[in-house]
N, C-alpha and C. Protein backbone atom coordinates (compact mmCIF):
# COMPACT_ATOMS: atom_id res chain seq x y z
N UNK A 1 0.83 -1.19 0.00
CA UNK A 1 0.00 0.00 0.00
C UNK A 1 0.87 1.26 0.00
N UNK A 2 1.95 1.23 0.78
CA UNK A 2 2.81 2.40 0.89
C UNK A 2 3.49 2.72 -0.44
N UNK A 3 3.93 1.70 -1.17
CA UNK A 3 4.57 1.95 -2.46
C UNK A 3 3.59 2.56 -3.45
N UNK A 4 2.35 2.16 -3.39
CA UNK A 4 1.36 2.71 -4.31
C UNK A 4 1.18 4.20 -4.05
N UNK A 5 1.19 4.62 -2.81
CA UNK A 5 1.05 6.04 -2.47
C UNK A 5 2.28 6.80 -2.95
N UNK A 6 3.46 6.24 -2.73
CA UNK A 6 4.69 6.90 -3.17
C UNK A 6 4.72 7.01 -4.69
N UNK A 7 4.30 5.96 -5.38
CA UNK A 7 4.24 6.00 -6.84
C UNK A 7 3.27 7.07 -7.31
N UNK A 8 2.13 7.17 -6.65
CA UNK A 8 1.14 8.18 -7.02
C UNK A 8 1.67 9.59 -6.81
N UNK A 9 2.37 9.80 -5.72
CA UNK A 9 2.94 11.13 -5.44
C UNK A 9 3.94 11.50 -6.52
N UNK A 10 4.83 10.56 -6.87
CA UNK A 10 5.81 10.84 -7.91
C UNK A 10 5.13 11.11 -9.25
N UNK A 11 4.15 10.29 -9.60
CA UNK A 11 3.46 10.48 -10.87
C UNK A 11 2.67 11.78 -10.89
N UNK A 12 2.14 12.19 -9.76
CA UNK A 12 1.44 13.48 -9.68
C UNK A 12 2.42 14.63 -9.93
N UNK A 13 3.56 14.59 -9.25
CA UNK A 13 4.58 15.62 -9.46
C UNK A 13 5.08 15.63 -10.90
N UNK A 14 5.32 14.45 -11.44
CA UNK A 14 5.76 14.34 -12.84
C UNK A 14 4.70 14.90 -13.78
N UNK A 15 3.44 14.61 -13.52
CA UNK A 15 2.35 15.11 -14.37
C UNK A 15 2.27 16.63 -14.34
N UNK A 16 2.41 17.22 -13.16
CA UNK A 16 2.39 18.68 -13.05
C UNK A 16 3.56 19.29 -13.82
N UNK A 17 4.73 18.70 -13.69
CA UNK A 17 5.91 19.19 -14.41
C UNK A 17 5.72 19.06 -15.92
N UNK A 18 5.19 17.93 -16.36
CA UNK A 18 4.96 17.71 -17.79
C UNK A 18 3.93 18.71 -18.33
N UNK A 19 2.86 18.92 -17.59
CA UNK A 19 1.83 19.86 -18.04
C UNK A 19 2.39 21.28 -18.16
N UNK A 20 3.17 21.71 -17.17
CA UNK A 20 3.75 23.04 -17.22
C UNK A 20 4.70 23.17 -18.40
N UNK A 21 5.53 22.16 -18.61
CA UNK A 21 6.47 22.17 -19.72
C UNK A 21 5.73 22.16 -21.06
N UNK A 22 4.70 21.33 -21.17
CA UNK A 22 3.92 21.27 -22.41
C UNK A 22 3.26 22.62 -22.70
N UNK A 23 2.76 23.27 -21.66
CA UNK A 23 2.18 24.61 -21.84
C UNK A 23 3.23 25.58 -22.38
N UNK A 24 4.43 25.52 -21.82
CA UNK A 24 5.46 26.45 -22.27
C UNK A 24 5.95 26.12 -23.68
N UNK A 25 5.98 24.85 -24.04
CA UNK A 25 6.34 24.46 -25.41
C UNK A 25 5.29 25.01 -26.38
N UNK A 26 4.02 24.84 -26.04
CA UNK A 26 2.94 25.36 -26.89
C UNK A 26 3.02 26.87 -26.99
N UNK A 27 3.26 27.53 -25.88
CA UNK A 27 3.37 28.99 -25.87
C UNK A 27 4.53 29.45 -26.76
N UNK A 28 5.65 28.78 -26.66
CA UNK A 28 6.82 29.15 -27.46
C UNK A 28 6.53 28.94 -28.94
N UNK A 29 5.87 27.85 -29.28
CA UNK A 29 5.56 27.58 -30.69
C UNK A 29 4.58 28.61 -31.26
N UNK A 30 3.62 29.03 -30.45
CA UNK A 30 2.63 29.98 -30.96
C UNK A 30 3.23 31.36 -31.20
N UNK A 31 4.40 31.64 -30.63
CA UNK A 31 5.06 32.92 -30.89
C UNK A 31 5.36 33.06 -32.39
N UNK A 32 5.68 31.96 -33.04
CA UNK A 32 6.00 32.00 -34.47
C UNK A 32 4.77 32.32 -35.33
N UNK A 33 3.59 32.21 -34.75
CA UNK A 33 2.37 32.53 -35.48
C UNK A 33 1.98 33.99 -35.31
N UNK A 34 2.78 34.73 -34.58
CA UNK A 34 2.53 36.15 -34.35
C UNK A 34 2.64 36.91 -35.67
N UNK A 35 1.83 37.94 -35.82
CA UNK A 35 1.82 38.69 -37.08
C UNK A 35 2.73 39.92 -37.04
N UNK A 36 3.56 40.04 -36.02
CA UNK A 36 4.46 41.18 -35.93
C UNK A 36 5.60 41.09 -36.92
N UNK A 37 6.54 42.01 -36.80
CA UNK A 37 7.69 41.98 -37.70
C UNK A 37 8.50 40.72 -37.44
N UNK A 38 9.03 40.11 -38.49
CA UNK A 38 9.77 38.84 -38.34
C UNK A 38 10.93 38.93 -37.34
N UNK A 39 11.67 40.02 -37.32
CA UNK A 39 12.80 40.11 -36.37
C UNK A 39 12.30 40.18 -34.94
N UNK A 40 11.19 40.85 -34.70
CA UNK A 40 10.61 40.91 -33.35
C UNK A 40 10.09 39.53 -32.95
N UNK A 41 9.44 38.85 -33.87
CA UNK A 41 8.92 37.51 -33.59
C UNK A 41 10.07 36.56 -33.25
N UNK A 42 11.15 36.62 -34.01
CA UNK A 42 12.29 35.74 -33.76
C UNK A 42 12.93 36.07 -32.42
N UNK A 43 13.04 37.34 -32.12
CA UNK A 43 13.62 37.75 -30.83
C UNK A 43 12.75 37.26 -29.67
N UNK A 44 11.44 37.40 -29.80
CA UNK A 44 10.52 36.92 -28.77
C UNK A 44 10.56 35.40 -28.68
N UNK A 45 10.64 34.72 -29.82
CA UNK A 45 10.75 33.27 -29.82
C UNK A 45 12.03 32.83 -29.11
N UNK A 46 13.15 33.48 -29.42
CA UNK A 46 14.42 33.12 -28.78
C UNK A 46 14.36 33.31 -27.27
N UNK A 47 13.70 34.36 -26.82
CA UNK A 47 13.54 34.60 -25.39
C UNK A 47 12.74 33.47 -24.74
N UNK A 48 11.61 33.11 -25.36
CA UNK A 48 10.79 32.01 -24.84
C UNK A 48 11.52 30.68 -24.90
N UNK A 49 12.26 30.45 -25.98
CA UNK A 49 13.00 29.20 -26.15
C UNK A 49 14.11 29.08 -25.10
N UNK A 50 14.81 30.18 -24.83
CA UNK A 50 15.84 30.16 -23.79
C UNK A 50 15.24 29.86 -22.43
N UNK A 51 14.08 30.46 -22.17
CA UNK A 51 13.39 30.19 -20.91
C UNK A 51 12.97 28.73 -20.84
N UNK A 52 12.54 28.18 -21.97
CA UNK A 52 12.13 26.78 -22.01
C UNK A 52 13.32 25.86 -21.74
N UNK A 53 14.50 26.18 -22.26
CA UNK A 53 15.70 25.41 -21.94
C UNK A 53 15.94 25.40 -20.43
N UNK A 54 15.79 26.56 -19.81
CA UNK A 54 15.97 26.64 -18.36
C UNK A 54 14.91 25.85 -17.61
N UNK A 55 13.67 25.91 -18.07
CA UNK A 55 12.59 25.14 -17.44
C UNK A 55 12.88 23.65 -17.51
N UNK A 56 13.25 23.16 -18.68
CA UNK A 56 13.53 21.73 -18.84
C UNK A 56 14.72 21.32 -17.97
N UNK A 57 15.75 22.15 -17.93
CA UNK A 57 16.93 21.83 -17.13
C UNK A 57 16.60 21.80 -15.64
N UNK A 58 15.92 22.82 -15.16
CA UNK A 58 15.59 22.90 -13.74
C UNK A 58 14.67 21.75 -13.33
N UNK A 59 13.64 21.49 -14.13
CA UNK A 59 12.73 20.40 -13.79
C UNK A 59 13.42 19.04 -13.89
N UNK A 60 14.38 18.90 -14.79
CA UNK A 60 15.14 17.64 -14.87
C UNK A 60 15.96 17.43 -13.61
N UNK A 61 16.56 18.49 -13.12
CA UNK A 61 17.33 18.39 -11.87
C UNK A 61 16.40 18.05 -10.71
N UNK A 62 15.25 18.71 -10.65
CA UNK A 62 14.28 18.42 -9.59
C UNK A 62 13.82 16.96 -9.67
N UNK A 63 13.52 16.49 -10.88
CA UNK A 63 13.09 15.10 -11.04
C UNK A 63 14.20 14.12 -10.65
N UNK A 64 15.44 14.46 -10.95
CA UNK A 64 16.54 13.59 -10.57
C UNK A 64 16.68 13.53 -9.04
N UNK A 65 16.54 14.67 -8.39
CA UNK A 65 16.59 14.69 -6.92
C UNK A 65 15.42 13.90 -6.33
N UNK A 66 14.23 14.09 -6.89
CA UNK A 66 13.08 13.32 -6.42
C UNK A 66 13.27 11.82 -6.69
N UNK A 67 13.88 11.49 -7.81
CA UNK A 67 14.15 10.09 -8.11
C UNK A 67 15.06 9.47 -7.06
N UNK A 68 16.06 10.24 -6.62
CA UNK A 68 16.94 9.74 -5.56
C UNK A 68 16.15 9.47 -4.28
N UNK A 69 15.30 10.40 -3.91
CA UNK A 69 14.52 10.26 -2.68
C UNK A 69 13.57 9.08 -2.78
N UNK A 70 12.82 8.99 -3.89
CA UNK A 70 11.85 7.92 -4.03
C UNK A 70 12.53 6.56 -4.21
N UNK A 71 13.67 6.54 -4.89
CA UNK A 71 14.40 5.27 -5.03
C UNK A 71 14.91 4.81 -3.67
N UNK A 72 15.43 5.73 -2.90
CA UNK A 72 15.95 5.38 -1.57
C UNK A 72 14.83 4.79 -0.72
N UNK A 73 13.67 5.35 -0.87
CA UNK A 73 12.53 4.92 -0.06
C UNK A 73 11.97 3.57 -0.52
N UNK A 74 11.92 3.32 -1.84
CA UNK A 74 11.24 2.13 -2.35
C UNK A 74 12.16 1.09 -2.97
N UNK A 75 13.31 1.51 -3.48
CA UNK A 75 14.18 0.58 -4.19
C UNK A 75 13.76 0.36 -5.63
N UNK A 76 12.83 1.16 -6.12
CA UNK A 76 12.31 1.03 -7.48
C UNK A 76 13.03 2.03 -8.38
N UNK A 77 13.77 1.54 -9.38
CA UNK A 77 14.57 2.39 -10.24
C UNK A 77 13.80 3.05 -11.37
N UNK A 78 12.49 2.81 -11.47
CA UNK A 78 11.70 3.39 -12.55
C UNK A 78 11.67 4.91 -12.48
N UNK A 79 11.87 5.46 -11.29
CA UNK A 79 11.85 6.93 -11.14
C UNK A 79 12.96 7.58 -11.96
N UNK A 80 14.11 6.95 -11.99
CA UNK A 80 15.21 7.47 -12.80
C UNK A 80 14.86 7.44 -14.28
N UNK A 81 14.21 6.38 -14.69
CA UNK A 81 13.81 6.25 -16.09
C UNK A 81 12.82 7.35 -16.48
N UNK A 82 11.87 7.64 -15.60
CA UNK A 82 10.90 8.71 -15.87
C UNK A 82 11.59 10.07 -15.98
N UNK A 83 12.57 10.31 -15.13
CA UNK A 83 13.25 11.61 -15.19
C UNK A 83 14.06 11.74 -16.47
N UNK A 84 14.67 10.65 -16.93
CA UNK A 84 15.41 10.69 -18.20
C UNK A 84 14.45 10.86 -19.37
N UNK A 85 13.31 10.18 -19.34
CA UNK A 85 12.32 10.33 -20.41
C UNK A 85 11.82 11.77 -20.49
N UNK A 86 11.58 12.38 -19.33
CA UNK A 86 11.14 13.77 -19.32
C UNK A 86 12.18 14.67 -20.00
N UNK A 87 13.44 14.49 -19.61
CA UNK A 87 14.49 15.34 -20.18
C UNK A 87 14.61 15.11 -21.68
N UNK A 88 14.59 13.84 -22.09
CA UNK A 88 14.70 13.54 -23.52
C UNK A 88 13.55 14.17 -24.30
N UNK A 89 12.34 14.04 -23.79
CA UNK A 89 11.19 14.63 -24.48
C UNK A 89 11.31 16.15 -24.54
N UNK A 90 11.76 16.75 -23.44
CA UNK A 90 11.94 18.20 -23.43
C UNK A 90 12.98 18.66 -24.43
N UNK A 91 14.10 17.98 -24.50
CA UNK A 91 15.17 18.37 -25.43
C UNK A 91 14.75 18.11 -26.88
N UNK A 92 14.04 17.02 -27.11
CA UNK A 92 13.54 16.76 -28.47
C UNK A 92 12.55 17.84 -28.88
N UNK A 93 11.67 18.24 -27.96
CA UNK A 93 10.73 19.33 -28.26
C UNK A 93 11.48 20.62 -28.56
N UNK A 94 12.55 20.88 -27.83
CA UNK A 94 13.35 22.07 -28.09
C UNK A 94 14.02 22.00 -29.46
N UNK A 95 14.47 20.82 -29.85
CA UNK A 95 15.08 20.67 -31.17
C UNK A 95 14.04 20.89 -32.27
N UNK A 96 12.82 20.41 -32.06
CA UNK A 96 11.74 20.62 -33.02
C UNK A 96 11.41 22.12 -33.11
N UNK A 97 11.38 22.78 -31.97
CA UNK A 97 11.13 24.23 -31.98
C UNK A 97 12.24 24.98 -32.71
N UNK A 98 13.46 24.54 -32.51
CA UNK A 98 14.60 25.16 -33.20
C UNK A 98 14.45 24.99 -34.72
N UNK A 99 13.98 23.84 -35.13
CA UNK A 99 13.74 23.57 -36.54
C UNK A 99 12.62 24.48 -37.08
N UNK A 100 11.56 24.64 -36.29
CA UNK A 100 10.47 25.53 -36.69
C UNK A 100 10.96 26.97 -36.82
N UNK A 101 11.83 27.38 -35.92
CA UNK A 101 12.42 28.72 -35.98
C UNK A 101 13.21 28.89 -37.28
N UNK A 102 13.99 27.86 -37.61
CA UNK A 102 14.81 27.90 -38.83
C UNK A 102 13.92 28.11 -40.06
N UNK A 103 12.84 27.34 -40.16
CA UNK A 103 11.96 27.48 -41.32
C UNK A 103 11.24 28.83 -41.32
N UNK A 104 10.94 29.35 -40.13
CA UNK A 104 10.29 30.66 -40.05
C UNK A 104 11.22 31.75 -40.59
N UNK A 105 12.47 31.75 -40.15
CA UNK A 105 13.37 32.81 -40.61
C UNK A 105 13.70 32.64 -42.09
N UNK A 106 13.69 31.40 -42.57
CA UNK A 106 13.95 31.18 -43.99
C UNK A 106 12.77 31.66 -44.84
N UNK A 107 11.55 31.39 -44.38
CA UNK A 107 10.35 31.82 -45.10
C UNK A 107 10.20 33.34 -45.13
N UNK A 108 10.62 33.99 -44.05
CA UNK A 108 10.43 35.44 -43.95
C UNK A 108 11.62 36.23 -44.43
N UNK A 109 12.58 35.58 -45.04
CA UNK A 109 13.69 36.27 -45.67
C UNK A 109 14.71 36.89 -44.73
N UNK A 110 14.78 36.41 -43.50
CA UNK A 110 15.78 36.96 -42.57
C UNK A 110 16.87 35.95 -42.25
N UNK A 111 16.95 34.90 -43.05
CA UNK A 111 17.98 33.88 -42.84
C UNK A 111 19.31 34.43 -43.33
N UNK A 112 20.34 34.27 -42.51
CA UNK A 112 21.65 34.81 -42.85
C UNK A 112 22.61 33.77 -43.43
N UNK A 113 22.08 32.62 -43.82
CA UNK A 113 22.92 31.60 -44.44
C UNK A 113 23.58 30.65 -43.46
N UNK A 114 23.34 30.81 -42.17
CA UNK A 114 23.94 29.93 -41.15
C UNK A 114 22.93 28.89 -40.71
N UNK A 115 23.43 27.71 -40.44
CA UNK A 115 22.59 26.64 -39.92
C UNK A 115 22.74 26.56 -38.42
N UNK A 116 21.72 26.04 -37.78
CA UNK A 116 21.74 25.90 -36.33
C UNK A 116 22.36 24.56 -35.94
N UNK A 117 23.00 24.57 -34.81
CA UNK A 117 23.58 23.33 -34.28
C UNK A 117 22.66 22.73 -33.22
N UNK A 118 21.38 23.08 -33.27
CA UNK A 118 20.43 22.63 -32.26
C UNK A 118 20.33 21.12 -32.14
N UNK A 119 20.34 20.41 -33.26
CA UNK A 119 20.22 18.95 -33.20
C UNK A 119 21.44 18.33 -32.53
N UNK A 120 22.61 18.79 -32.88
CA UNK A 120 23.85 18.24 -32.29
C UNK A 120 23.89 18.53 -30.79
N UNK A 121 23.54 19.74 -30.42
CA UNK A 121 23.51 20.12 -29.00
C UNK A 121 22.47 19.28 -28.26
N UNK A 122 21.33 19.03 -28.87
CA UNK A 122 20.28 18.23 -28.24
C UNK A 122 20.76 16.81 -27.96
N UNK A 123 21.38 16.19 -28.96
CA UNK A 123 21.90 14.83 -28.77
C UNK A 123 22.97 14.82 -27.68
N UNK A 124 23.83 15.81 -27.70
CA UNK A 124 24.88 15.94 -26.71
C UNK A 124 24.30 16.07 -25.30
N UNK A 125 23.30 16.92 -25.13
CA UNK A 125 22.67 17.11 -23.82
C UNK A 125 21.97 15.85 -23.34
N UNK A 126 21.28 15.17 -24.24
CA UNK A 126 20.60 13.93 -23.85
C UNK A 126 21.61 12.89 -23.39
N UNK A 127 22.71 12.74 -24.11
CA UNK A 127 23.74 11.77 -23.71
C UNK A 127 24.34 12.12 -22.36
N UNK A 128 24.60 13.40 -22.13
CA UNK A 128 25.16 13.83 -20.84
C UNK A 128 24.20 13.52 -19.70
N UNK A 129 22.92 13.81 -19.88
CA UNK A 129 21.95 13.55 -18.82
C UNK A 129 21.79 12.06 -18.57
N UNK A 130 21.81 11.26 -19.62
CA UNK A 130 21.72 9.81 -19.42
C UNK A 130 22.93 9.31 -18.64
N UNK A 131 24.11 9.79 -18.97
CA UNK A 131 25.33 9.36 -18.26
C UNK A 131 25.27 9.81 -16.80
N UNK A 132 24.88 11.06 -16.56
CA UNK A 132 24.79 11.57 -15.18
C UNK A 132 23.76 10.77 -14.39
N UNK A 133 22.63 10.45 -15.00
CA UNK A 133 21.59 9.69 -14.31
C UNK A 133 22.06 8.28 -13.99
N UNK A 134 22.76 7.65 -14.90
CA UNK A 134 23.27 6.29 -14.65
C UNK A 134 24.30 6.31 -13.52
N UNK A 135 25.20 7.27 -13.55
CA UNK A 135 26.19 7.38 -12.47
C UNK A 135 25.49 7.64 -11.14
N UNK A 136 24.53 8.56 -11.15
CA UNK A 136 23.76 8.86 -9.94
C UNK A 136 23.04 7.62 -9.43
N UNK A 137 22.44 6.86 -10.34
CA UNK A 137 21.75 5.64 -9.95
C UNK A 137 22.70 4.66 -9.27
N UNK A 138 23.88 4.45 -9.85
CA UNK A 138 24.83 3.52 -9.25
C UNK A 138 25.30 3.99 -7.88
N UNK A 139 25.51 5.28 -7.73
CA UNK A 139 25.94 5.81 -6.43
C UNK A 139 24.84 5.63 -5.39
N UNK A 140 23.61 6.03 -5.73
CA UNK A 140 22.52 5.91 -4.75
C UNK A 140 22.20 4.45 -4.47
N UNK A 141 22.34 3.58 -5.47
CA UNK A 141 22.13 2.15 -5.27
C UNK A 141 23.17 1.59 -4.31
N UNK A 142 24.43 1.96 -4.48
CA UNK A 142 25.49 1.51 -3.59
C UNK A 142 25.24 1.98 -2.15
N UNK A 143 24.91 3.26 -2.01
CA UNK A 143 24.66 3.81 -0.67
C UNK A 143 23.44 3.17 -0.01
N UNK A 144 22.43 2.89 -0.80
CA UNK A 144 21.22 2.27 -0.25
C UNK A 144 21.51 0.85 0.21
N UNK A 145 22.25 0.09 -0.60
CA UNK A 145 22.60 -1.28 -0.21
C UNK A 145 23.44 -1.28 1.06
N UNK A 146 24.36 -0.35 1.15
CA UNK A 146 25.21 -0.23 2.34
C UNK A 146 24.36 0.09 3.57
N UNK A 147 23.40 1.00 3.43
CA UNK A 147 22.54 1.37 4.54
C UNK A 147 21.63 0.21 4.94
N UNK A 148 21.14 -0.54 3.94
CA UNK A 148 20.28 -1.69 4.24
C UNK A 148 21.07 -2.79 4.95
N UNK A 149 22.32 -3.00 4.55
CA UNK A 149 23.15 -4.00 5.21
C UNK A 149 23.43 -3.59 6.65
N UNK A 150 23.69 -2.31 6.85
CA UNK A 150 23.94 -1.80 8.20
C UNK A 150 22.67 -1.94 9.05
N UNK A 151 21.53 -1.68 8.45
CA UNK A 151 20.26 -1.80 9.16
C UNK A 151 20.01 -3.24 9.58
N UNK A 152 20.31 -4.18 8.67
CA UNK A 152 20.14 -5.59 8.99
C UNK A 152 21.09 -6.01 10.11
N UNK A 153 22.32 -5.52 10.04
CA UNK A 153 23.34 -5.87 11.03
C UNK A 153 22.93 -5.41 12.42
N UNK A 154 22.48 -4.17 12.50
CA UNK A 154 22.12 -3.62 13.80
C UNK A 154 20.66 -3.89 14.16
N UNK A 155 19.88 -4.38 13.23
CA UNK A 155 18.48 -4.68 13.49
C UNK A 155 18.31 -5.79 14.51
N UNK A 156 19.29 -6.70 14.57
CA UNK A 156 19.22 -7.78 15.55
C UNK A 156 19.26 -7.23 16.96
N UNK A 157 20.01 -6.16 17.16
CA UNK A 157 20.18 -5.60 18.50
C UNK A 157 18.96 -4.80 18.96
N UNK A 158 18.24 -4.23 18.03
CA UNK A 158 17.15 -3.35 18.39
C UNK A 158 15.78 -3.98 18.24
N UNK A 159 15.72 -5.16 17.68
CA UNK A 159 14.45 -5.89 17.59
C UNK A 159 13.60 -5.48 16.41
N UNK A 160 12.33 -5.87 16.46
CA UNK A 160 11.42 -5.65 15.35
C UNK A 160 11.03 -4.18 15.15
N UNK A 161 11.18 -3.39 16.17
CA UNK A 161 10.70 -2.01 16.10
C UNK A 161 11.79 -1.04 15.64
N UNK A 162 12.82 -1.57 15.02
CA UNK A 162 13.89 -0.71 14.48
C UNK A 162 13.34 0.08 13.29
N UNK A 163 13.96 1.20 13.00
CA UNK A 163 13.54 2.05 11.87
C UNK A 163 13.52 1.30 10.56
N UNK A 164 12.66 1.70 9.68
CA UNK A 164 12.50 1.00 8.41
C UNK A 164 12.83 1.95 7.26
N UNK A 165 13.66 1.51 6.31
CA UNK A 165 13.98 2.31 5.14
C UNK A 165 12.90 2.17 4.08
N UNK A 166 12.10 1.13 4.16
CA UNK A 166 11.05 0.91 3.15
C UNK A 166 9.74 1.42 3.57
């Protein structure tokens, strides 16, 4: 019963984060539909897109911290997977937005002949976050196993009413 409540809490927090991020992705995309001058629209889009990068990064860090807490409590590694999926989806959405920006500036005649490195940066960021999450998972897994072994060792001395990590 306790794990079900913990899973629900994590999924609720994840859902709120996803909804907020999806709203900001939609908001950023609709900037390109603005009827203002193309340079103003691009400048406004870049501002929203930069903010979206920060939102995805901050929420990814929060999800990773929550994954550590929930994993420590339950021993279920799915929380790490959800946090990586969130980051990957956010970065892919940012790459798609970058592509939409490229086509917008090309259509409106303000393209300066340079291509964006958004796709390469996106792949790079996703790989870095996956590596950091895997390293974090191994560290927290090691520390949790060590704490559980210590709890078992000293649990004999304190009886059935010793503190519980689960």
